[in-house]
Short mmCIF file of C-alpha atoms in Angstrom, two decimals:
data_model
loop_
_atom_site.label_atom_id
_atom_site.label_comp_id
_atom_site.label_asym_id
_atom_site.label_seq_id
_atom_site.Cartn_x
_atom_site.Cartn_y
_atom_site.Cartn_z
CA UNK A 1 33.63 -34.92 3.76
CA UNK A 2 31.83 -37.57 5.74
CA UNK A 3 29.02 -39.58 4.25
CA UNK A 4 26.08 -41.03 6.13
CA UNK A 5 25.10 -44.46 4.92
CA UNK A 6 22.32 -46.83 5.87
CA UNK A 7 18.71 -46.10 6.72
CA UNK A 8 17.63 -43.07 8.70
CA UNK A 9 14.90 -43.83 11.23
CA UNK A 10 12.03 -41.34 11.25
CA UNK A 11 11.16 -40.35 14.83
CA UNK A 12 7.64 -40.96 16.09
CA UNK A 13 5.38 -37.96 15.44
CA UNK A 14 1.84 -37.66 16.74
CA UNK A 15 -0.82 -37.02 14.09
CA UNK A 16 -3.82 -35.63 15.95
CA UNK A 17 -7.15 -37.07 14.84
CA UNK A 18 -9.48 -34.37 16.16
CA UNK A 19 -8.43 -30.73 16.02
CA UNK A 20 -11.08 -28.19 16.97
CA UNK A 21 -10.28 -24.56 16.14
CA UNK A 22 -12.11 -21.34 16.97
CA UNK A 23 -12.98 -19.60 13.67
CA UNK A 24 -12.61 -16.07 15.05
CA UNK A 25 -9.06 -16.79 16.24
CA UNK A 26 -7.83 -18.84 13.27
CA UNK A 27 -6.46 -18.10 9.80
CA UNK A 28 -5.55 -20.49 6.99
CA UNK A 29 -2.26 -19.73 5.26
CA UNK A 30 -1.76 -21.23 1.78
CA UNK A 31 1.94 -21.12 0.96
CA UNK A 32 3.11 -20.63 -2.62
CA UNK A 33 0.67 -22.85 -4.53
CA UNK A 34 1.86 -21.24 -7.76
CA UNK A 35 2.26 -22.49 -11.31
CA UNK A 36 6.05 -22.61 -11.17
CA UNK A 37 5.91 -25.01 -8.20
CA UNK A 38 2.78 -27.06 -8.90
CA UNK A 39 2.59 -27.49 -12.68
CA UNK A 40 4.89 -29.92 -14.53
CA UNK A 41 6.02 -27.15 -16.89
CA UNK A 42 6.78 -24.84 -13.98
CA UNK A 43 10.35 -23.68 -13.44
CA UNK A 44 10.73 -25.20 -9.94
CA UNK A 45 8.32 -28.12 -10.15
CA UNK A 46 7.48 -30.03 -6.96
CA UNK A 47 6.28 -33.46 -8.14
CA UNK A 48 3.96 -34.10 -5.17
CA UNK A 49 2.39 -30.63 -5.03
CA UNK A 50 -0.52 -31.38 -7.36
CA UNK A 51 -1.57 -34.32 -5.17
CA UNK A 52 -2.19 -31.94 -2.25
CA UNK A 53 -4.67 -29.78 -4.17
CA UNK A 54 -7.83 -31.78 -3.22
CA UNK A 55 -6.98 -31.65 0.49
CA UNK A 56 -6.17 -27.94 0.34
CA UNK A 57 -9.37 -27.23 -1.57
CA UNK A 58 -11.36 -29.13 1.08
CA UNK A 59 -9.69 -27.12 3.84
CA UNK A 60 -10.53 -23.87 2.07
CA UNK A 61 -14.17 -24.93 1.73
CA UNK A 62 -14.32 -25.67 5.46
CA UNK A 63 -12.69 -22.35 6.27
CA UNK A 64 -15.01 -20.33 4.04
CA UNK A 65 -18.08 -22.07 5.49
CA UNK A 66 -16.90 -21.05 8.97
CA UNK A 67 -15.81 -17.51 7.95
CA UNK A 68 -12.18 -18.28 8.70
CA UNK A 69 -9.83 -15.82 6.95
CA UNK A 70 -7.69 -17.25 4.16
CA UNK A 71 -4.28 -15.82 3.39
CA UNK A 72 -2.29 -16.78 0.31
CA UNK A 73 1.45 -16.27 0.07
CA UNK A 74 2.98 -15.71 -3.32
CA UNK A 75 6.66 -15.95 -4.16
CA UNK A 76 7.20 -12.73 -6.09
CA UNK A 77 10.64 -12.04 -7.50
CA UNK A 78 12.27 -9.28 -9.50
CA UNK A 79 14.22 -10.29 -12.59
CA UNK A 80 17.81 -11.10 -11.61
CA UNK A 81 16.73 -11.69 -8.01
CA UNK A 82 19.75 -12.87 -5.95
CA UNK A 83 17.75 -15.94 -4.86
CA UNK A 84 18.05 -17.22 -8.43
CA UNK A 85 21.70 -18.00 -7.72
CA UNK A 86 20.38 -20.72 -5.41
CA UNK A 87 17.26 -22.01 -7.18
CA UNK A 88 17.35 -20.65 -10.68
CA UNK A 89 14.76 -18.28 -12.07
CA UNK A 90 11.23 -18.86 -10.75
CA UNK A 91 8.08 -16.94 -9.83
CA UNK A 92 9.11 -13.76 -11.60
CA UNK A 93 6.53 -11.08 -10.83
CA UNK A 94 3.69 -10.67 -13.32
CA UNK A 95 4.41 -13.97 -15.10
CA UNK A 96 2.34 -17.14 -15.44
CA UNK A 97 4.73 -18.98 -13.15
CA UNK A 98 4.09 -16.59 -10.28
CA UNK A 99 0.30 -16.91 -10.41
CA UNK A 100 -1.67 -19.02 -7.93
CA UNK A 101 -2.88 -22.19 -9.66
CA UNK A 102 -6.38 -22.04 -11.14
CA UNK A 103 -7.66 -24.84 -8.89
CA UNK A 104 -7.00 -22.72 -5.79
CA UNK A 105 -7.57 -19.21 -7.07
CA UNK A 106 -8.11 -16.69 -4.26
CA UNK A 107 -11.60 -15.31 -3.74
CA UNK A 108 -12.18 -11.53 -3.58
CA UNK A 109 -12.17 -11.46 0.24
CA UNK A 110 -8.98 -13.51 0.59
CA UNK A 111 -5.70 -11.82 1.49
CA UNK A 112 -2.57 -12.04 -0.66
CA UNK A 113 0.93 -11.63 0.80
CA UNK A 114 3.74 -11.29 -1.74
CA UNK A 115 7.15 -12.29 -0.43
CA UNK A 116 10.77 -12.15 -1.60
CA UNK A 117 12.24 -14.94 0.54
CA UNK A 118 11.20 -18.29 1.99
CA UNK A 119 9.62 -16.87 5.14
CA UNK A 120 6.20 -15.25 4.61
CA UNK A 121 6.82 -13.01 7.66
CA UNK A 122 10.16 -11.66 6.41
CA UNK A 123 9.76 -8.15 5.00
CA UNK A 124 5.97 -8.47 4.61
CA UNK A 125 2.79 -7.30 6.34
CA UNK A 126 1.77 -10.80 7.43
CA UNK A 127 2.25 -10.28 11.17
CA UNK A 128 0.37 -6.97 11.03
CA UNK A 129 -2.49 -8.58 9.08
CA UNK A 130 -2.76 -11.47 11.53
CA UNK A 131 -2.70 -9.30 14.65
CA UNK A 132 -4.66 -6.25 13.56
CA UNK A 133 -6.85 -7.24 10.60
CA UNK A 134 -7.97 -10.84 11.13
CA UNK A 135 -7.06 -11.10 14.84
CA UNK A 136 -5.77 -14.66 14.60
CA UNK A 137 -3.58 -16.45 17.10
CA UNK A 138 -3.69 -19.84 15.35
CA UNK A 139 -2.50 -20.60 11.81
CA UNK A 140 -3.36 -23.63 9.71
CA UNK A 141 -0.51 -23.80 7.21
CA UNK A 142 -0.61 -25.73 3.93
CA UNK A 143 1.26 -25.48 0.63
CA UNK A 144 4.75 -26.00 -0.75
CA UNK A 145 7.72 -26.43 -0.40
CA UNK A 146 7.53 -28.27 2.96
CA UNK A 147 11.10 -27.83 4.21
CA UNK A 148 11.60 -24.39 2.69
CA UNK A 149 8.76 -21.85 2.54
CA UNK A 150 6.29 -23.87 4.61
CA UNK A 151 8.86 -24.60 7.33
CA UNK A 152 10.29 -21.08 7.48
CA UNK A 153 6.80 -19.59 7.66
CA UNK A 154 5.75 -22.07 10.36
CA UNK A 155 8.97 -21.32 12.25
CA UNK A 156 8.47 -17.56 12.22
CA UNK A 157 4.85 -18.05 13.23
CA UNK A 158 5.92 -20.13 16.23
CA UNK A 159 8.69 -17.69 17.18
CA UNK A 160 6.05 -14.96 17.21
CA UNK A 161 3.91 -17.15 19.50
CA UNK A 162 1.23 -18.12 17.03
CA UNK A 163 -0.18 -21.62 17.40
CA UNK A 164 0.77 -23.67 14.33
CA UNK A 165 -1.33 -26.45 12.82
CA UNK A 166 -0.05 -28.31 9.74
CA UNK A 167 -2.18 -30.87 7.88
CA UNK A 168 0.29 -33.45 6.61
CA UNK A 169 -1.85 -34.12 3.51
CA UNK A 170 -1.75 -30.44 2.59
CA UNK A 171 2.01 -29.94 2.18
CA UNK A 172 4.50 -31.19 -0.39
CA UNK A 173 8.27 -31.38 -0.80
CA UNK A 174 10.87 -32.00 -3.48
CA UNK A 175 11.59 -35.41 -1.97
CA UNK A 176 10.44 -37.68 0.85
CA UNK A 177 13.38 -36.89 3.14
CA UNK A 178 12.65 -33.17 2.97
CA UNK A 179 8.97 -33.81 3.71
CA UNK A 180 9.66 -35.78 6.90
CA UNK A 181 12.43 -33.41 7.96
CA UNK A 182 9.94 -30.54 7.81
CA UNK A 183 7.35 -32.44 9.84
CA UNK A 184 9.98 -33.27 12.46
CA UNK A 185 11.04 -29.65 12.81
CA UNK A 186 7.48 -28.36 12.96
CA UNK A 187 6.40 -30.75 15.70
CA UNK A 188 9.67 -31.09 17.66
CA UNK A 189 11.26 -27.65 17.45
CA UNK A 190 8.22 -25.41 17.02
CA UNK A 191 5.66 -27.53 18.92
CA UNK A 192 3.25 -27.37 16.01
CA UNK A 193 0.28 -29.72 15.72
CA UNK A 194 0.32 -32.25 12.89
CA UNK A 195 -3.02 -33.51 11.64
CA UNK A 196 -4.99 -34.16 8.44
CA UNK A 197 -7.51 -31.92 6.73
CA UNK A 198 -10.41 -34.24 7.54
CA UNK A 199 -9.51 -34.02 11.24
CA UNK A 200 -9.86 -30.23 11.42
CA UNK A 201 -13.11 -28.76 12.65
CA UNK A 202 -13.94 -25.08 12.99
CA UNK A 203 -16.41 -24.32 15.75
#
């Protein structure tokens, strides 16, 4: 087995400072901000996830003020789910760990998509909801884990020809390498737009 040593240089990635989005064509997707990922006593704790909560909350406030639909994804596993062979038990349906954190609780008009795998499009109604319920062609994606559920969801969105916008202060990863690897894939491979929450305007 070969081993890579030395420093890895992070490629240049543009962070757009002014992103204007049309409310009627945009949806915000909040990926897996659940107790098991965000809280220190969660079963698959992401240490930087809690730090993204203020930015995500600000984005949700902007979206609600502009009547932009908000969609939450929720990892939702059966007991003895085969994915547990990879990650261990987490987000078992109807448990505290699977619930969205209190700081970001969905409102009655928000949409909840429960998923079995990393990708929020895989085996769910997400594409149907986006095309036929909220009529969105642009997704602002935030949440955790950056190089797993966020990246796979952003990838499927791009492959289905949605425009992808990812605020870099609204996603979190298990470590710094994974965070930057996700950003690189989103902007380079999927041609997504990287920005910050404060740079997004709905009008």
